[in-house]
Coordinates of C-alpha atoms and ligand atoms in Angstrom, one line a residue:
X287 CA 114.6 130.9 80.5
X288 CA 117.1 128.3 80.0
X289 CA 119.8 128.5 76.8
X290 CA 118.2 126.8 74.3
X291 CA 121.5 125.7 72.8
X292 CA 122.2 122.0 73.4
X293 CA 123.6 120.3 76.2
X294 CA 126.8 118.3 76.0
X295 CA 127.5 115.6 73.6
X296 CA 124.8 118.1 71.3
X297 CA 127.1 120.1 69.9
X298 CA 126.3 123.7 69.6
X299 CA 122.7 123.1 67.9
X300 CA 119.7 124.6 69.1
X301 CA 116.5 122.7 71.5
X302 CA 113.6 123.2 68.2
X303 CA 111.1 122.1 70.3
X304 CA 111.7 124.5 73.0
X305 CA 110.9 127.7 70.1
X306 CA 107.7 129.1 69.8
X307 CA 106.4 129.5 66.0
X308 CA 107.6 132.5 65.5
X309 CA 111.1 131.9 66.3
X310 CA 111.3 129.8 64.5
X311 CA 110.1 131.2 61.3
X312 CA 113.0 134.4 62.3
X313 CA 115.3 131.3 62.9
X314 CA 114.5 130.1 59.3
X315 CA 114.5 133.3 57.5
X316 CA 118.3 133.8 58.5
X317 CA 119.4 130.3 56.7
X318 CA 117.1 131.0 54.1
X319 CA 114.2 128.9 54.4
X320 CA 110.9 130.5 53.1
X321 CA 108.1 130.7 56.2
X322 CA 105.8 128.1 55.2
X323 CA 108.7 126.1 55.9
X324 CA 108.8 127.0 59.6
X325 CA 104.8 126.1 59.2
X326 CA 105.7 122.5 58.5
X327 CA 108.4 121.8 60.8
X328 CA 106.2 123.4 63.3
X329 CA 103.6 120.8 62.7
X330 CA 105.8 117.8 62.6
X331 CA 107.4 118.4 65.6
X332 CA 104.3 119.5 67.8
X333 CA 101.3 118.1 66.1
X334 CA 102.6 115.1 65.0
X335 CA 105.5 114.4 67.8
X336 CA 108.0 113.3 65.6
X337 CA 111.0 112.3 67.2
X338 CA 113.9 112.8 64.0
X339 CA 114.3 114.9 61.0
X340 CA 113.9 112.0 58.7
X341 CA 110.2 111.6 59.8
X342 CA 109.1 114.8 58.0
X343 CA 108.6 113.5 54.5
X344 CA 107.7 116.9 52.9
X345 CA 111.1 118.3 53.6
X346 CA 113.6 117.6 51.5
X347 CA 117.2 115.7 52.4
X348 CA 118.7 118.5 51.8
X349 CA 116.9 120.7 53.9
X350 CA 117.0 118.0 57.2
X351 CA 120.5 118.1 56.6
X352 CA 120.5 121.4 57.6
X353 CA 117.8 121.2 60.1
X354 CA 120.4 118.3 61.7
X355 CA 123.6 120.7 61.4
X356 CA 122.0 123.5 63.5
X357 CA 118.9 122.2 65.5
X358 CA 118.5 118.8 67.7
X359 CA 115.2 117.3 68.4
X360 CA 114.8 116.4 72.2
X361 CA 113.2 113.0 73.3
X362 CA 112.7 111.4 76.8
X363 CA 113.8 107.8 76.4
X364 CA 111.6 105.6 78.5
X365 CA 113.4 104.0 81.6
X366 CA 110.9 101.9 83.1
X367 CA 107.4 102.0 82.8
X368 CA 104.4 100.4 85.3
X369 CA 101.1 99.2 84.6
X370 CA 98.4 99.5 86.9
X371 CA 96.3 96.0 87.0
X372 CA 93.2 97.8 88.5
X373 CA 93.0 100.1 85.9
X374 CA 94.6 101.9 83.1
X375 CA 97.1 104.1 84.6
X376 CA 100.8 103.8 83.5
X377 CA 103.7 105.4 85.5
X378 CA 106.5 106.2 83.2
X379 CA 110.3 106.8 85.0
X380 CA 112.0 108.7 81.8
X381 CA 115.5 109.5 81.5
X382 CA 116.9 112.8 80.1
X383 CA 119.9 113.5 77.6
X384 CA 122.1 114.5 80.7
X385 CA 121.3 111.2 82.7
X386 CA 118.8 113.1 84.7
X387 CA 115.0 110.9 85.4
X388 CA 112.1 112.5 85.9
X389 CA 108.2 110.6 86.6
X390 CA 105.1 111.0 84.5
X391 CA 101.6 109.0 85.7
X392 CA 99.2 109.0 82.9
X393 CA 95.6 108.1 84.2
X394 CA 92.3 107.2 81.7
X395 CA 89.5 108.6 83.1
X396 CA 85.3 109.1 81.7
X397 CA 86.7 112.2 80.2
X398 CA 89.8 110.7 78.2
X399 CA 93.2 110.8 79.2
X400 CA 95.0 113.2 81.3
X401 CA 99.1 113.0 82.1
X402 CA 100.9 114.1 85.3
X403 CA 104.2 115.6 83.8
X404 CA 107.5 117.0 85.9
X405 CA 108.5 120.4 85.4
X406 CA 111.9 120.1 87.2
X407 CA 114.2 117.0 87.7
X408 CA 113.6 117.0 91.5
X409 CA 112.6 120.1 93.4
X410 CA 114.2 122.3 96.2
X411 CA 111.1 123.0 98.2
X412 CA 112.0 120.1 100.5
X413 CA 108.1 119.3 101.4
X414 CA 108.9 116.9 104.1
X415 CA 105.8 114.7 103.0
X416 CA 107.0 114.7 99.3
X417 CA 109.2 112.1 97.7
X418 CA 110.4 114.7 95.2
X419 CA 111.7 117.1 98.0
X420 CA 113.5 114.6 100.2
X421 CA 115.0 113.6 96.6
X422 CA 116.7 116.9 96.0
X423 CA 117.3 119.0 93.0
X424 CA 118.6 118.5 90.0
X425 CA 117.6 121.4 87.4
X426 CA 114.8 122.7 85.6
X427 CA 113.5 121.3 82.5
X428 CA 113.1 122.7 79.1
X429 CA 110.2 123.1 77.4
X430 CA 111.0 120.2 75.0
X431 CA 111.2 118.1 78.1
X432 CA 108.2 118.9 79.4
X433 CA 106.7 118.3 76.2
X434 CA 108.3 115.1 75.0
X435 CA 106.3 113.1 78.0
X436 CA 103.3 113.8 76.4
X437 CA 104.0 113.2 73.0
X438 CA 106.5 110.0 74.1
X439 CA 103.1 108.7 76.2
X440 CA 100.6 109.3 73.3
X441 CA 102.8 107.2 71.1
X442 CA 103.7 104.7 73.2
X443 CA 100.3 104.1 74.0
X444 CA 98.5 105.4 70.9
X445 CA 96.1 107.4 72.4
X446 CA 95.2 111.4 71.9
X447 CA 95.9 112.8 75.7
X448 CA 93.1 115.2 76.6
X449 CA 94.1 117.1 79.8
X450 CA 97.5 117.4 81.3
X451 CA 98.5 118.5 85.1
X452 CA 101.6 120.3 86.1
X453 CA 101.6 118.2 89.3
X454 CA 104.5 115.6 89.1
X455 CA 108.0 116.2 90.1
X456 CA 108.8 120.0 90.8
X457 CA 107.7 123.4 91.6
X458 CA 106.6 124.9 88.4
X459 CA 106.6 128.6 89.7
X460 CA 109.9 127.5 90.6
X461 CA 110.8 127.2 87.1
X462 CA 108.7 130.1 85.8
X463 CA 109.5 131.1 82.3
X464 CA 110.2 127.7 80.9
X465 CA 106.5 126.6 82.4
X466 CA 105.2 129.8 80.6
X467 CA 106.8 129.0 77.5
X468 CA 105.5 125.2 77.5
X469 CA 102.3 126.2 78.2
X470 CA 102.0 129.0 75.1
X471 CA 103.2 125.7 73.4
X472 CA 101.1 123.1 74.5
X473 CA 98.1 124.9 73.9
X474 CA 98.8 126.3 70.3
X475 CA 96.4 124.9 68.1
X476 CA 98.8 124.2 65.4
X477 CA 100.7 121.7 67.8
X478 CA 99.7 119.7 70.3
X479 CA 96.6 121.7 70.6
X480 CA 95.5 121.2 74.6
X481 CA 93.5 123.7 75.6
X482 CA 94.6 126.0 78.6
X483 CA 91.2 124.9 80.2
X484 CA 92.4 121.7 80.1
X485 CA 95.6 122.3 82.4
X486 CA 96.2 122.6 86.0
X487 CA 99.2 123.8 87.4
X488 CA 99.9 123.1 90.9
X489 CA 102.1 125.1 93.3
X490 CA 103.5 125.0 97.3
X491 CA 103.0 128.6 97.3
X492 CA 105.2 131.0 95.4
X493 CA 103.6 133.9 96.1
X494 CA 105.0 136.2 93.8
X495 CA 104.9 134.3 90.9
X496 CA 101.2 134.2 91.7
X497 CA 100.7 137.7 91.6
X498 CA 102.9 137.8 88.3
X499 CA 100.1 135.2 87.2
X500 CA 97.1 137.4 87.9
X501 CA 99.0 140.0 85.5
X502 CA 98.4 137.2 82.5
X503 CA 95.4 136.0 83.4
X504 CA 95.9 132.8 82.6
X505 CA 92.9 130.3 81.7
X506 CA 94.2 126.9 83.3
X507 CA 93.5 125.8 86.8
X508 CA 95.8 127.2 89.3
X509 CA 95.9 124.2 92.2
X510 CA 97.5 125.5 95.5
X511 CA 99.2 122.7 97.9
X512 CA 97.9 123.9 101.1
X513 CA 97.9 120.9 103.4
X514 CA 97.3 123.1 106.7
X515 CA 95.2 125.8 108.1
X516 CA 97.9 127.7 110.4
X517 CA 101.4 128.4 110.6
X518 CA 102.9 126.1 113.0
X519 CA 101.8 122.9 111.3
X520 CA 102.1 124.4 107.8
X521 CA 105.7 125.6 108.3
X522 CA 106.4 122.1 110.2
X523 CA 105.7 120.4 106.9
X524 CA 106.6 123.0 104.1
X525 CA 109.2 125.1 104.6
X526 CA 108.2 127.6 101.8
X527 CA 105.7 128.8 104.3
X528 CA 108.8 130.4 106.2
X529 CA 108.7 132.8 103.3
X530 CA 105.0 133.2 102.1
X531 CA 102.5 132.7 105.3
X532 CA 99.3 130.8 105.2
X533 CA 97.8 134.4 105.2
X534 CA 100.4 135.9 102.3
X535 CA 98.9 132.9 100.4
X536 CA 95.6 132.6 101.1
X537 CA 95.4 136.8 100.5
X538 CA 97.4 136.1 97.1
X539 CA 94.5 133.6 95.9
X540 CA 91.8 135.9 96.8
X541 CA 93.0 138.3 94.2
X542 CA 93.6 135.3 91.8
X543 CA 90.2 134.3 92.2
X544 CA 88.9 137.8 92.0
X545 CA 91.0 138.8 89.2
X546 CA 90.5 135.9 86.7
X547 CA 87.2 134.5 88.1
X548 CA 88.6 131.2 88.5
X549 CA 87.9 128.8 91.0
X550 CA 91.4 127.6 92.8
X551 CA 91.5 124.3 93.6
X552 CA 93.4 123.5 97.5
X553 CA 95.3 120.5 97.6
X554 CA 95.3 119.2 101.1
X555 CA 96.4 116.3 101.7
X556 CA 95.4 114.1 104.9
X557 CA 98.1 112.8 107.2
X558 CA 96.2 110.8 110.4
X559 CA 96.9 113.0 113.9
X560 CA 98.2 115.7 112.2
X561 CA 96.3 117.9 110.1
X562 CA 93.2 115.9 110.0
X563 CA 91.7 116.8 113.1
X564 CA 88.3 118.4 113.7
X565 CA 90.0 121.6 114.9
X566 CA 91.8 121.4 111.7
X567 CA 89.1 121.7 109.3
X568 CA 87.1 124.0 111.1
X569 CA 90.0 126.3 110.8
X570 CA 90.5 125.7 107.1
X571 CA 86.6 126.2 106.8
X572 CA 87.2 130.1 108.7
X573 CA 90.1 130.8 106.9
X574 CA 88.5 129.8 103.3
X575 CA 85.1 131.3 103.5
X576 CA 83.7 133.5 100.8
X577 CA 86.6 132.6 98.1
X578 CA 85.7 131.0 94.5
X579 CA 87.6 127.7 95.2
X580 CA 87.7 123.8 96.1
X581 CA 89.3 121.8 98.4
X582 CA 90.9 118.3 97.0
X583 CA 91.6 116.1 99.9
X584 CA 94.4 113.3 99.4
X585 CA 94.8 110.6 101.8
X586 CA 98.7 111.2 101.8
X587 CA 100.5 108.6 100.0
X588 CA 103.4 107.0 102.6
X589 CA 106.7 107.3 101.4
X590 CA 110.1 106.2 103.1
X591 CA 112.0 108.4 105.2
X592 CA 108.8 109.9 107.7
X593 CA 106.6 108.7 109.7
X594 CA 102.9 110.0 108.2
X595 CA 100.4 107.9 108.2
X596 CA 97.0 108.5 105.8
X597 CA 93.9 109.2 107.8
X598 CA 91.0 106.8 108.2
X599 CA 88.1 106.6 105.8
X600 CA 85.6 107.8 108.9
X601 CA 88.0 110.8 110.1
X602 CA 88.2 112.3 106.1
X603 CA 84.2 111.7 106.1
X604 CA 84.3 114.0 109.5
X605 CA 86.8 116.5 107.7
X606 CA 84.6 116.6 104.5
X607 CA 81.3 117.4 106.3
X608 CA 82.8 120.1 108.5
X609 CA 83.9 122.2 105.1
X610 CA 80.6 121.0 103.7
X611 CA 78.7 122.7 106.4
X612 CA 80.8 125.6 106.0
X613 CA 79.6 125.9 102.2
X614 CA 83.0 125.0 101.2
X615 CA 82.8 121.9 98.6
X616 CA 85.4 118.7 99.1
X617 CA 86.0 116.0 97.2
X618 CA 88.7 113.2 98.0
X619 CA 91.1 112.5 95.2
X620 CA 90.3 108.6 93.6
X621 CA 93.1 107.2 93.7
X622 CA 94.7 105.5 90.3
X623 CA 97.2 103.4 89.4
X624 CA 97.4 102.2 93.4
X625 CA 99.7 99.0 93.1
X626 CA 102.0 100.7 91.1
X627 CA 102.5 103.8 93.9
X628 CA 101.6 106.3 91.4
X629 CA 102.4 109.9 93.4
X630 CA 105.5 111.0 92.3
X631 CA 109.5 110.8 93.5
X632 CA 110.0 107.7 94.8
X633 CA 110.9 106.0 91.3
X634 CA 113.3 108.8 91.1
X635 CA 114.8 108.9 94.7
X636 CA 115.3 104.5 93.7
X637 CA 117.1 105.3 90.9
X638 CA 119.4 107.5 92.9
X639 CA 120.1 105.2 95.7
X640 CA 121.1 102.3 93.1
X641 CA 123.7 104.4 91.4
X642 CA 124.8 105.6 94.4
X643 CA 125.5 102.3 95.7
X644 CA 122.9 102.4 98.4
X645 CA 120.6 99.6 97.8
X646 CA 120.9 96.5 95.3
X647 CA 119.2 96.8 91.7
X648 CA 116.4 94.7 91.2
Ligands
SAH725 N1 105.1 121.2 93.7 C1 104.0 121.3 92.9 C2 103.1 120.2 92.2 C3 104.2 119.0 92.3 S1 103.8 118.1 94.2 C4 103.6 121.6 94.5 O1 103.8 121.0 95.2 O2 101.9 121.7 94.4 C5 102.1 117.5 93.5 C6 100.8 117.4 94.6 O3 101.4 116.3 95.3 C7 100.4 118.7 95.7 O4 99.4 119.0 95.9 C8 102.2 118.1 96.7 O5 101.5 118.5 97.8 C9 101.3 116.6 96.5 N2 102.2 115.6 97.3 C10 103.3 115.5 97.3 N3 103.8 114.3 98.0 C11 102.4 113.8 98.3 C12 102.3 112.5 99.8 N4 103.4 111.7 99.7 N5 101.0 112.2 99.4 C13 100.0 113.1 99.0 N6 100.1 114.1 98.4 C14 101.6 114.5 98.2
SF4_726 FE1 108.5 120.2 95.7 FE2 105.2 120.4 95.6 FE3 107.0 117.7 96.8 FE4 106.4 120.4 98.1 S1 105.0 118.9 97.2 S2 108.9 119.4 97.8 S3 107.2 121.7 96.1 S4 107.1 118.6 94.5

């Protein structure tokens, strides 16, 4: 767990939005405030999503000044925002207190608003098809920095978000403790109140953490970025496969599905002539046979820095048919925000290049 004490420039104040209700009550006791005050402040921070202590209108001025001396409320700042002309998708580039950038994507489905949030500034996993991986790793996000992506998008659009996917920048299971705390906070009914069944967490396959999750029996949906049916291909695309290969990953997934009775969603980005062949589809079907799972096919997003191309619609249909003929359900993910290039990592990378002086500002 990263230290909740503030970053540079914030004095030694505590990141209050990363604290659980119990921690807040304990801290307030130390400061001499009654317990109901902790509940009130927690409600302002999480249910109402206020951005300053001054917005807490039922808290006296004196108490607000004590709060300000001891805590700070973290908020992301909207650096850039792109709204799709095709659908209601909004892509945000958010700035953090230390000048780092992260991305989130807000999407509108028939069942409501979903936000895809980042869990790290960058990522250290280095997948060859991914813009985030190419942009390098800066640091883990704190729970407040994950929460603030949601509350800021809600405020900015005057909406309630009903679903959260941890599929933005970063590998959630590489920031395990902060992500678990974020999940506890976001799903609290006295807070943001987004139930675990409305949350998906996507991992590139950090197997030891998947086993830890099994013990926790989480109610969220686990998505596993598989992208290849064998070690030759997967190790080429995803360095983590050299640590935990396809068989070890799938063994953990099988145990997870058996223990939680929850269907795993396998993400598979289709890359032309690389992992989209009939042979790959048959191999994948063989590996997943009998598992409680679903395959989510994603036509790969082209990214500067590699030569990967999207599969043809014809080959995508063939791939699906082969999986379905083996009894494995598969769907192609709907592309939202096609005009604003909604996959994560590209805006941050561009911003970094700008500040390194490699390209001209817009
Ligand atoms: N680190 C986690 C979650 C963030 S990435 C993970 O890897 O699962 C979210 C999803 O986007 C993953 O399934 C990832 O493989 C996929 N992805 C990354 N770059 C992509 C690209 N260029 N085209 C299509 N999918 C991509
Ligand atoms: Fe990291 Fe996921 Fe991108 Fe791989 S696909 S580099 S794990 S964000």
